[in-house]
Short mmCIF file of C-alpha atoms in Angstrom, two decimals:
data_model
loop_
_atom_site.label_atom_id
_atom_site.label_comp_id
_atom_site.label_asym_id
_atom_site.label_seq_id
_atom_site.Cartn_x
_atom_site.Cartn_y
_atom_site.Cartn_z
CA MET A 148 2.72 5.63 4.59
CA ILE A 149 2.31 2.52 6.64
CA GLY A 150 0.98 2.44 9.93
CA ASN A 151 1.22 -1.07 11.26
CA GLY A 152 3.88 -4.28 11.17
CA LYS A 153 1.53 -5.97 8.95
CA ARG A 154 1.51 -3.25 6.43
CA PHE A 155 5.23 -2.80 6.88
CA ALA A 156 5.78 -6.18 6.04
CA ALA A 157 3.40 -6.05 2.87
CA ALA A 158 5.44 -3.07 1.98
CA ALA A 159 8.97 -4.40 2.52
CA LEU A 160 7.90 -7.59 0.05
CA ALA A 161 6.19 -5.14 -2.49
CA LEU A 162 9.66 -3.43 -2.61
CA ALA A 163 11.24 -6.84 -3.55
CA ALA A 164 10.48 -9.04 -5.82
CA THR A 165 7.64 -9.35 -8.68
CA LEU A 166 5.57 -6.91 -6.54
CA PRO A 167 7.12 -3.54 -6.80
CA PRO A 168 6.05 -0.93 -4.48
CA ALA A 169 2.69 0.54 -4.26
CA ALA A 170 2.18 4.20 -5.46
CA ALA A 171 -0.44 6.69 -4.00
CA ALA A 172 -3.90 7.64 -5.50
CA HIS A 173 -4.69 10.80 -7.78
CA ALA A 174 -4.62 14.17 -6.19
CA ALA A 175 -8.09 15.87 -5.67
CA PRO A 176 -8.49 19.06 -7.84
CA VAL A 177 -6.39 22.02 -7.20
CA ALA A 178 -8.16 24.97 -7.27
CA SER A 179 -5.70 27.48 -7.75
CA ALA A 180 -4.47 25.71 -10.93
CA SER A 181 -7.89 25.21 -12.59
CA ALA A 182 -7.44 26.62 -15.83
CA VAL A 183 -5.13 25.29 -18.64
CA ALA A 184 -1.45 26.32 -18.18
CA SER A 185 -1.55 27.66 -22.01
CA ALA A 186 1.97 28.84 -22.29
CA PRO A 187 3.38 25.60 -21.04
CA VAL A 188 1.26 23.70 -23.79
CA ARG A 189 2.16 25.98 -26.42
CA ALA A 190 5.93 25.36 -25.66
CA LEU A 191 5.15 22.05 -25.45
CA ASP A 192 3.23 21.82 -28.85
CA ARG A 193 6.53 22.78 -30.70
CA ILE A 194 8.63 19.84 -29.08
CA ALA A 195 5.93 16.96 -29.24
CA HIS A 196 6.32 14.32 -31.78
CA PRO A 197 2.67 12.33 -32.40
CA LEU A 198 2.97 8.62 -31.44
CA ARG A 199 0.82 6.41 -34.03
CA SER A 200 0.21 3.53 -31.87
CA ALA A 201 1.54 2.08 -28.62
CA GLU A 202 0.85 -1.64 -30.07
CA PRO A 203 3.96 -3.55 -31.54
CA GLY A 204 3.71 -4.43 -35.22
CA THR A 205 2.74 -0.84 -36.73
CA GLY A 206 5.39 0.40 -38.16
CA THR A 207 8.34 2.49 -37.12
CA ALA A 208 7.81 5.61 -38.90
CA ASP A 209 6.75 7.52 -35.87
CA LEU A 210 9.45 6.45 -33.90
CA HIS A 211 12.32 7.55 -35.87
CA ALA A 212 12.27 10.56 -33.92
CA LEU A 213 12.93 8.70 -30.81
CA GLY A 214 15.68 6.86 -32.07
CA VAL A 215 17.39 10.29 -32.29
CA MET A 216 16.64 10.98 -28.85
CA VAL A 217 18.05 7.73 -27.77
CA GLY A 218 21.05 8.46 -29.53
CA ASP A 219 24.37 6.29 -28.44
CA ALA A 220 22.55 5.37 -25.14
CA LYS A 221 23.50 2.00 -23.79
CA VAL A 222 20.45 1.56 -21.25
CA VAL A 223 17.21 3.31 -21.84
CA GLY A 224 14.82 3.20 -18.77
CA VAL A 225 11.33 3.23 -19.78
CA GLY A 226 8.72 3.59 -17.03
CA GLU A 227 5.11 2.96 -16.36
CA ALA A 228 2.54 5.07 -14.64
CA THR A 229 0.68 2.03 -13.68
CA HIS A 230 1.85 -1.37 -13.33
CA GLY A 231 -1.34 -2.83 -15.23
CA SER A 232 -2.48 -0.98 -18.16
CA HIS A 233 -1.94 -2.47 -21.74
CA GLU A 234 -0.85 0.35 -23.50
CA PHE A 235 2.25 0.55 -20.96
CA PHE A 236 3.39 -2.94 -21.73
CA ALA A 237 2.74 -2.68 -25.53
CA LEU A 238 4.50 0.15 -25.66
CA LYS A 239 7.74 -1.09 -24.39
CA ASP A 240 7.20 -4.04 -26.50
CA ARG A 241 6.88 -1.90 -29.62
CA VAL A 242 9.64 0.65 -28.27
CA PHE A 243 11.84 -2.45 -27.73
CA ARG A 244 11.58 -4.45 -31.16
CA TYR A 245 12.37 -0.68 -32.51
CA LEU A 246 15.77 -0.83 -30.60
CA VAL A 247 16.49 -4.20 -31.62
CA GLU A 248 16.00 -3.79 -35.26
CA GLN A 249 17.32 -0.37 -35.53
CA LYS A 250 19.75 0.28 -32.64
CA GLY A 251 21.03 -2.94 -32.11
CA PHE A 252 19.95 -3.48 -28.56
CA THR A 253 19.91 -7.08 -27.12
CA THR A 254 18.22 -7.08 -23.74
CA PHE A 255 15.11 -6.52 -22.24
CA ALA A 256 15.38 -5.80 -18.21
CA LEU A 257 12.55 -6.02 -15.64
CA GLU A 258 12.14 -5.74 -11.88
CA ILE A 259 11.85 -9.22 -11.55
CA SER A 260 14.01 -11.40 -9.69
CA TRP A 261 17.30 -12.35 -10.91
CA SER A 262 16.65 -15.90 -11.02
CA ALA A 263 13.17 -15.68 -12.63
CA GLY A 264 15.29 -13.74 -15.47
CA LEU A 265 17.46 -16.64 -16.00
CA ARG A 266 14.33 -18.72 -16.43
CA ILE A 267 12.94 -16.95 -19.12
CA ASP A 268 16.29 -16.40 -20.83
CA ASP A 269 16.77 -19.96 -21.08
CA TYR A 270 13.55 -20.41 -22.41
CA LEU A 271 14.44 -17.74 -25.20
CA GLN A 272 17.86 -19.59 -25.82
CA HIS A 273 16.86 -22.92 -25.90
CA GLY A 274 13.04 -23.19 -25.78
CA ASP A 275 11.05 -25.70 -23.36
CA GLY A 276 9.66 -28.84 -25.09
CA ASP A 277 5.92 -27.94 -25.77
CA ARG A 278 5.59 -25.16 -23.66
CA ASP A 279 4.94 -21.95 -25.42
CA ALA A 280 5.40 -18.39 -24.00
CA ARG A 281 2.10 -18.12 -22.39
CA GLN A 282 2.98 -20.99 -19.91
CA VAL A 283 6.41 -19.75 -19.32
CA VAL A 284 5.11 -16.30 -18.54
CA HIS A 285 2.63 -17.55 -16.23
CA GLU A 286 4.81 -19.89 -14.28
CA VAL A 287 7.50 -17.52 -13.53
CA MET A 288 5.38 -14.31 -13.30
CA ALA A 289 2.44 -15.95 -11.34
CA GLY A 290 1.22 -13.26 -8.85
CA SER A 291 2.85 -10.14 -10.49
CA PRO A 292 2.00 -7.53 -12.13
CA TRP A 293 3.13 -8.74 -15.66
CA ASP A 294 1.45 -12.43 -15.64
CA ARG A 295 -0.43 -10.68 -18.58
CA LYS A 296 -1.00 -11.55 -22.02
CA GLU A 297 0.89 -8.29 -23.42
CA PHE A 298 4.57 -10.23 -21.70
CA ALA A 299 3.37 -13.26 -23.15
CA THR A 300 3.30 -11.48 -26.54
CA LEU A 301 6.80 -9.88 -25.96
CA ILE A 302 8.33 -13.06 -24.75
CA GLN A 303 6.95 -14.98 -28.00
CA TRP A 304 8.59 -12.31 -30.41
CA MET A 305 11.62 -12.52 -28.59
CA ARG A 306 11.38 -16.35 -29.08
CA ASP A 307 10.91 -16.26 -32.66
CA HIS A 308 13.61 -13.51 -33.17
CA ASN A 309 16.00 -15.75 -31.54
CA LEU A 310 15.00 -18.73 -34.12
CA GLN A 311 14.99 -16.39 -36.76
CA HIS A 312 18.29 -14.48 -35.96
CA PRO A 313 20.41 -17.53 -34.26
CA ASP A 314 23.65 -15.00 -34.78
CA ARG A 315 22.51 -11.95 -32.96
CA PRO A 316 20.09 -13.16 -30.02
CA VAL A 317 17.64 -11.08 -27.60
CA HIS A 318 17.91 -11.76 -23.97
CA PHE A 319 15.52 -11.30 -20.84
CA LEU A 320 17.39 -9.94 -17.72
CA GLY A 321 15.94 -9.92 -14.10
CA ASP A 322 17.71 -7.17 -12.44
CA ASP A 323 16.07 -7.42 -9.20
CA ILE A 324 16.86 -9.32 -5.80
CA GLY A 325 15.77 -12.99 -5.28
CA ALA A 326 12.41 -12.63 -3.80
CA PRO A 327 9.67 -14.01 -3.44
CA ARG A 328 11.77 -16.74 -3.42
CA LEU A 329 15.73 -17.57 -4.29
CA ASP A 330 15.52 -20.43 -7.38
CA GLU A 331 17.72 -23.22 -6.29
CA ARG A 332 19.79 -22.75 -9.47
CA VAL A 333 21.26 -19.46 -7.67
CA PHE A 334 22.47 -21.77 -5.11
CA ASP A 335 23.85 -24.64 -7.57
CA SER A 336 25.58 -22.15 -9.69
CA VAL A 337 27.82 -21.21 -6.59
CA THR A 338 28.23 -24.87 -5.28
CA ASP A 339 29.12 -26.31 -8.72
CA TYR A 340 31.73 -23.51 -9.70
CA VAL A 341 33.53 -24.09 -6.29
CA ARG A 342 33.10 -27.60 -6.51
CA ARG A 343 34.93 -27.75 -10.10
CA THR A 344 37.23 -25.28 -9.07
CA HIS A 345 38.35 -25.33 -5.30
CA PRO A 346 36.87 -28.62 -4.23
CA GLY A 347 38.42 -27.87 -0.77
CA SER A 348 36.57 -24.95 -0.05
CA ILE A 349 33.02 -26.87 -0.42
CA PRO A 350 32.74 -27.76 3.15
CA ARG A 351 33.02 -24.43 4.24
CA LEU A 352 30.72 -23.49 1.60
CA ASN A 353 27.90 -26.08 2.60
CA GLU A 354 28.52 -24.77 6.19
CA LEU A 355 27.36 -21.02 5.20
CA LEU A 356 24.58 -21.95 3.13
CA THR A 357 23.29 -24.27 5.84
CA GLY A 358 20.09 -22.00 7.09
CA LEU A 359 20.16 -19.98 4.05
CA ARG A 360 18.75 -22.58 1.19
CA PRO A 361 16.07 -22.98 0.42
CA LEU A 362 14.59 -19.41 0.42
CA ASP A 363 10.90 -20.33 -0.79
CA ASP A 364 8.88 -17.89 0.66
CA ALA A 365 10.07 -14.42 1.74
CA PHE A 366 6.79 -13.17 3.06
CA ALA A 367 7.07 -16.25 5.66
CA TYR A 368 10.97 -15.53 6.07
CA LEU A 369 10.36 -11.78 7.14
CA GLU A 370 8.29 -13.25 10.28
CA ARG A 371 11.61 -14.48 11.63
CA PRO A 372 13.31 -12.26 14.41
CA LEU A 373 15.20 -9.10 13.24
CA ALA A 374 18.34 -10.52 14.93
CA GLU A 375 18.31 -13.98 13.08
CA ARG A 376 17.72 -12.27 9.40
CA GLN A 377 20.79 -9.87 10.43
CA GLN A 378 22.79 -12.74 10.94
CA ASN A 379 21.85 -14.51 7.87
CA ALA A 380 22.43 -11.47 5.90
CA ALA A 381 26.19 -11.29 7.13
CA THR A 382 26.44 -15.26 6.48
CA ALA A 383 25.37 -14.32 3.07
CA ARG A 384 28.00 -11.93 2.73
CA GLN A 385 30.63 -14.21 3.95
CA VAL A 386 29.39 -16.78 0.70
CA LEU A 387 30.12 -13.61 -1.53
CA ASP A 388 33.49 -13.28 0.11
CA LEU A 389 34.57 -16.79 -0.04
CA VAL A 390 33.44 -17.00 -4.12
CA GLN A 391 35.24 -13.81 -4.71
CA ARG A 392 38.45 -15.44 -3.40
CA GLN A 393 37.94 -18.44 -5.84
CA ARG A 394 38.59 -16.39 -8.64
CA SER A 395 40.81 -18.75 -11.11
CA GLY A 396 42.01 -16.28 -13.75
CA GLY A 397 38.40 -14.81 -13.95
CA GLY A 398 36.76 -15.96 -16.91
CA GLU A 399 32.69 -16.38 -17.94
CA ASP A 400 31.92 -19.02 -15.12
CA PHE A 401 33.22 -17.26 -12.47
CA GLU A 402 31.84 -14.13 -13.35
CA PHE A 403 28.30 -15.75 -13.78
CA ALA A 404 29.11 -17.88 -10.29
CA LEU A 405 30.09 -14.37 -8.51
CA GLN A 406 26.70 -12.54 -9.75
CA ASN A 407 24.91 -15.34 -8.15
CA ALA A 408 26.56 -15.16 -4.77
CA ARG A 409 25.92 -11.58 -5.34
CA ASN A 410 22.17 -12.44 -5.50
CA ILE A 411 22.35 -14.20 -2.48
CA ALA A 412 23.87 -11.70 -0.39
CA GLN A 413 21.78 -8.71 -2.07
CA THR A 414 18.63 -10.70 -1.21
CA TYR A 415 19.30 -11.46 2.27
CA THR A 416 20.69 -8.03 3.08
CA PHE A 417 17.30 -6.56 2.04
CA LEU A 418 15.42 -8.82 4.08
CA SER A 419 17.53 -7.98 6.84
CA VAL A 420 15.01 -4.76 6.79
CA ASN A 421 13.40 -3.61 10.49
CA LEU A 422 9.77 -3.83 9.66
CA GLY A 423 8.90 -1.52 12.53
CA ASP A 424 11.10 1.18 11.38
CA GLN A 425 10.06 3.00 8.15
CA GLY A 426 13.43 4.64 8.08
CA SER A 427 14.91 1.12 7.53
CA LEU A 428 12.07 0.60 4.99
CA ALA A 429 13.11 3.60 3.13
CA ALA A 430 16.85 2.38 3.08
CA MET A 431 16.26 -0.94 1.71
CA GLN A 432 14.17 0.75 -0.99
CA ARG A 433 17.18 2.62 -1.73
CA TYR A 434 19.41 -0.38 -1.32
CA ARG A 435 16.96 -2.21 -3.68
CA ASP A 436 17.30 0.54 -6.59
CA GLN A 437 20.85 0.30 -6.26
CA VAL A 438 21.23 -3.30 -6.58
CA MET A 439 18.75 -3.00 -9.88
CA ALA A 440 20.94 -0.44 -11.37
CA GLU A 441 24.21 -2.24 -10.64
CA THR A 442 23.02 -5.54 -12.08
CA THR A 443 21.68 -3.85 -15.41
CA VAL A 444 25.03 -2.04 -15.50
CA TRP A 445 26.98 -5.68 -14.87
CA TRP A 446 24.84 -7.25 -17.47
CA GLN A 447 25.21 -4.59 -20.08
CA ARG A 448 29.27 -4.40 -19.92
CA ARG A 449 28.97 -8.13 -19.78
CA THR A 450 27.28 -8.47 -22.99
CA GLY A 451 28.20 -5.31 -24.80
CA GLY A 452 24.43 -4.48 -26.12
CA GLY A 453 22.09 -1.97 -25.43
CA VAL A 454 19.47 -2.68 -22.89
CA LEU A 455 15.74 -1.59 -22.63
CA LEU A 456 14.96 -1.41 -18.91
CA SER A 457 11.08 -1.78 -17.85
CA ALA A 458 9.92 -0.54 -14.64
CA HIS A 459 7.72 1.67 -12.92
CA ASN A 460 8.07 5.55 -13.21
CA ASP A 461 9.77 5.58 -9.65
CA HIS A 462 12.21 3.44 -10.61
CA ALA A 463 13.22 4.39 -14.19
CA GLY A 464 13.11 7.78 -13.61
CA TYR A 465 15.83 10.19 -11.77
CA ALA A 466 13.23 11.37 -8.86
CA ALA A 467 10.02 9.65 -7.54
CA SER A 468 6.35 10.60 -6.79
CA ASP A 469 7.07 9.71 -3.13
CA PRO A 470 10.70 10.75 -2.22
CA THR A 471 10.21 9.27 1.45
CA MET A 472 9.92 5.93 0.44
CA HIS A 473 12.06 6.50 -2.77
CA PRO A 474 15.11 8.79 -1.50
CA LYS A 475 17.11 7.26 -4.69
CA THR A 476 15.91 5.77 -7.54
CA GLN A 477 17.58 3.41 -9.92
CA GLY A 478 17.58 5.73 -12.65
CA SER A 479 19.37 8.10 -10.68
CA PHE A 480 21.72 5.29 -9.62
CA LEU A 481 22.10 4.49 -13.38
CA ARG A 482 22.52 8.01 -14.09
CA ASP A 483 25.53 8.32 -11.59
CA ILE A 484 27.30 4.99 -13.13
CA LEU A 485 26.51 5.76 -17.13
CA GLY A 486 26.21 9.28 -17.32
CA ALA A 487 24.64 10.35 -20.79
CA ASP A 488 24.69 6.46 -21.76
CA TYR A 489 21.49 6.13 -19.73
CA LEU A 490 18.47 7.50 -20.88
CA ALA A 491 14.88 7.98 -18.76
CA ILE A 492 11.86 7.72 -20.29
CA GLY A 493 8.57 8.18 -18.40
CA THR A 494 5.02 7.91 -19.33
CA THR A 495 1.88 9.52 -18.22
CA PHE A 496 -2.04 9.12 -19.09
CA ASP A 497 -5.06 11.41 -18.75
CA ARG A 498 -7.62 8.87 -18.06
CA GLY A 499 -8.53 5.17 -18.28
CA SER A 500 -8.06 1.88 -16.31
CA PHE A 501 -5.67 -0.40 -14.81
CA LEU A 502 -4.84 -3.04 -12.55
CA SER A 503 -3.94 -3.24 -9.17
CA LYS A 504 -4.64 -4.37 -5.90
CA ASP A 505 -6.59 -2.40 -2.87
CA GLN A 506 -4.39 -4.01 -0.10
CA ALA A 507 -0.40 -4.43 -0.39
CA LEU A 508 -0.32 -8.19 0.98
CA GLY A 509 -2.44 -10.71 -0.73
CA GLY A 510 -5.67 -10.10 -2.49
CA GLU A 511 -6.58 -10.00 -6.20
CA TRP A 512 -5.54 -7.80 -9.02
CA LYS A 513 -8.90 -5.45 -9.63
CA LYS A 514 -9.95 -2.99 -12.50
CA PHE A 515 -9.69 0.68 -11.11
CA THR A 516 -10.64 3.38 -13.41
CA VAL A 517 -10.02 6.79 -13.40
CA GLY A 518 -11.42 9.96 -15.21
CA PRO A 519 -9.92 12.79 -16.70
CA ALA A 520 -7.12 14.36 -14.74
CA ASP A 521 -8.01 17.33 -12.54
CA PRO A 522 -7.15 20.82 -13.17
CA GLY A 523 -3.48 21.37 -11.68
CA THR A 524 -1.83 17.98 -12.43
CA ASN A 525 0.66 17.09 -14.41
CA GLU A 526 -1.69 15.03 -16.75
CA TYR A 527 -4.10 17.98 -17.02
CA THR A 528 -1.75 20.17 -18.89
CA LEU A 529 -0.22 17.37 -20.63
CA ASP A 530 -3.41 16.51 -22.15
CA GLN A 531 -3.99 19.79 -24.02
CA VAL A 532 -0.98 19.29 -26.43
CA ARG A 533 -2.25 19.09 -29.79
CA TYR A 534 -1.42 15.13 -30.35
CA ARG A 535 -3.99 12.71 -28.89
CA ASP A 536 -0.49 10.50 -27.91
CA TYR A 537 2.66 11.93 -28.14
CA TYR A 538 6.21 12.00 -26.81
CA ALA A 539 8.59 14.91 -26.23
CA ASP A 540 12.20 15.43 -25.68
CA LEU A 541 12.30 17.38 -22.29
CA ARG A 542 15.81 18.11 -22.61
CA LYS A 543 15.15 20.76 -25.55
CA ALA A 544 12.16 21.92 -23.99
CA PRO A 545 11.49 25.72 -24.60
CA ALA A 546 12.07 27.84 -21.49
CA THR A 547 8.39 28.53 -20.67
CA ALA A 548 7.83 24.61 -20.81
CA ARG A 549 10.96 24.33 -18.46
CA SER A 550 9.55 26.69 -15.95
CA TRP A 551 6.30 24.36 -15.85
CA LEU A 552 8.17 20.95 -15.71
CA GLY A 553 10.43 21.79 -13.25
CA ILE A 554 7.67 22.30 -10.75
CA SER A 555 6.12 19.24 -8.51
CA HIS A 556 2.77 18.76 -9.61
CA PRO A 557 0.20 15.94 -8.58
CA THR A 558 0.17 13.17 -10.47
CA TYR A 559 -1.55 9.37 -11.73
CA SER A 560 0.74 6.90 -10.28
CA ALA A 561 -0.61 3.41 -9.55
CA GLY A 562 1.68 0.39 -8.33
CA THR A 563 0.99 -2.69 -6.73
CA GLN A 564 -1.71 -0.62 -4.24
CA TYR A 565 -4.61 1.50 -5.07
CA PRO A 566 -5.48 3.97 -3.74
CA ASN A 567 -3.42 5.08 -1.13
CA ASP A 568 -3.40 7.91 1.20
CA LYS A 569 -0.38 9.98 0.13
CA THR A 570 -0.80 12.21 -2.92
CA PRO A 571 1.91 11.70 -5.35
CA GLU A 572 3.84 14.67 -6.94
CA ILE A 573 6.60 14.90 -9.41
CA ALA A 574 8.19 17.46 -11.26
CA ILE A 575 8.57 15.89 -14.62
CA GLY A 576 11.52 17.54 -16.08
CA GLY A 577 13.62 16.88 -13.35
CA ALA A 578 12.39 12.97 -13.38
CA TYR A 579 13.10 12.09 -17.25
CA ASP A 580 14.85 12.98 -20.35
CA VAL A 581 11.84 11.82 -22.51
CA LEU A 582 8.35 11.70 -22.04
CA VAL A 583 5.54 9.55 -23.59
CA HIS A 584 1.99 10.99 -22.64
CA LEU A 585 -1.18 8.74 -23.75
CA HIS A 586 -4.66 9.91 -23.55
CA THR A 587 -6.17 6.99 -22.50
CA VAL A 588 -5.20 3.44 -21.45
CA ARG A 589 -6.96 0.65 -20.34
CA GLU A 590 -6.32 -2.33 -17.95
CA ALA A 591 -3.78 -5.42 -19.02
CA SER A 592 -5.10 -8.47 -20.08
CA LYS A 593 -5.01 -11.40 -17.92
CA LEU A 594 -3.55 -14.38 -18.56
#
């Protein structure tokens, strides 16, 4: 996927933090599949439910069938085919509100760093002086795909909900590793806990943390020699071991300090990637997806409430459109851990615009526009279903649809870099439990 050291470094950080891995461009037309696959379309017509709107605040009647599909799932992953389309962000906001109000969900999880999630959740629980949601989102998510009006709208609704319902607050979770920076509050949580409970261990802890804190720029850190980064990863794991030995009857304080120590170790382990080895990049992507899944499960079991997990399709689903760089997805890890308590919802679109970058390292978010999907692609067939926008439970697809859904077809997929060299393909039936298809999307709104 990437051909030189600089682009390896870019990809490594795109895997981390607030800039998830880049996805490839849409495929060229497939001549052998130029006609509408009428049998799959007729079968999908039978299980499709119309979606009135992607916009939050437009009622819930058309979401009742989705609620049935969710059932008793504890974590619902909602993917996005692009990292920069208004409708995907708005849809997640709308679905989350429905799950909070109708299913008792309590957390919106996103693939941003653990520490960034803490900062947003602190705002949700306590406010922050005169700062509003737009300011908080911009400060915490600057440079990311989610520094957008759509996410400010979501955060504002969550803050208002907590003011109106202090007895059943909602939370925001960052389930990712601590990059592009590790917030000092992550380190402070560890040292404060050890100082209170086992002050004799503070000298050793400070010794281990020397050279690890602060981590202000993971891009710059990746320029350090591989051996140094590997040694730092080993040191960070010693920090985690030290905290694990400081258990004093368990309790909330210990569990929170342990999670912060875990995030430090996970971050430095990820940043020990060998930038000259594509196999190492793939292994670290797998590790990152595992970390995100385990953090989400830890949070869900700790809080007891349902979690809407927001991620790119290649993380939320059970399979990715580029298995070389995504050998095992977050959704796959979640299914291994939770079984039927995890539900994967994928999204597709036929045409429209989105924000992305034309290079993985640096650069500005730009608007890209794509026309109607080409024959032979997933979207071409999906857009022939009778509803303009709809969702369907793929687990209940008739046999004729299951056959088509089980075959990989070219698909639209755009992450933080567009276009790319490799054509993404996915077998929708093996990747998601439920699919939402939108006829058209537009670029997300910049803050």
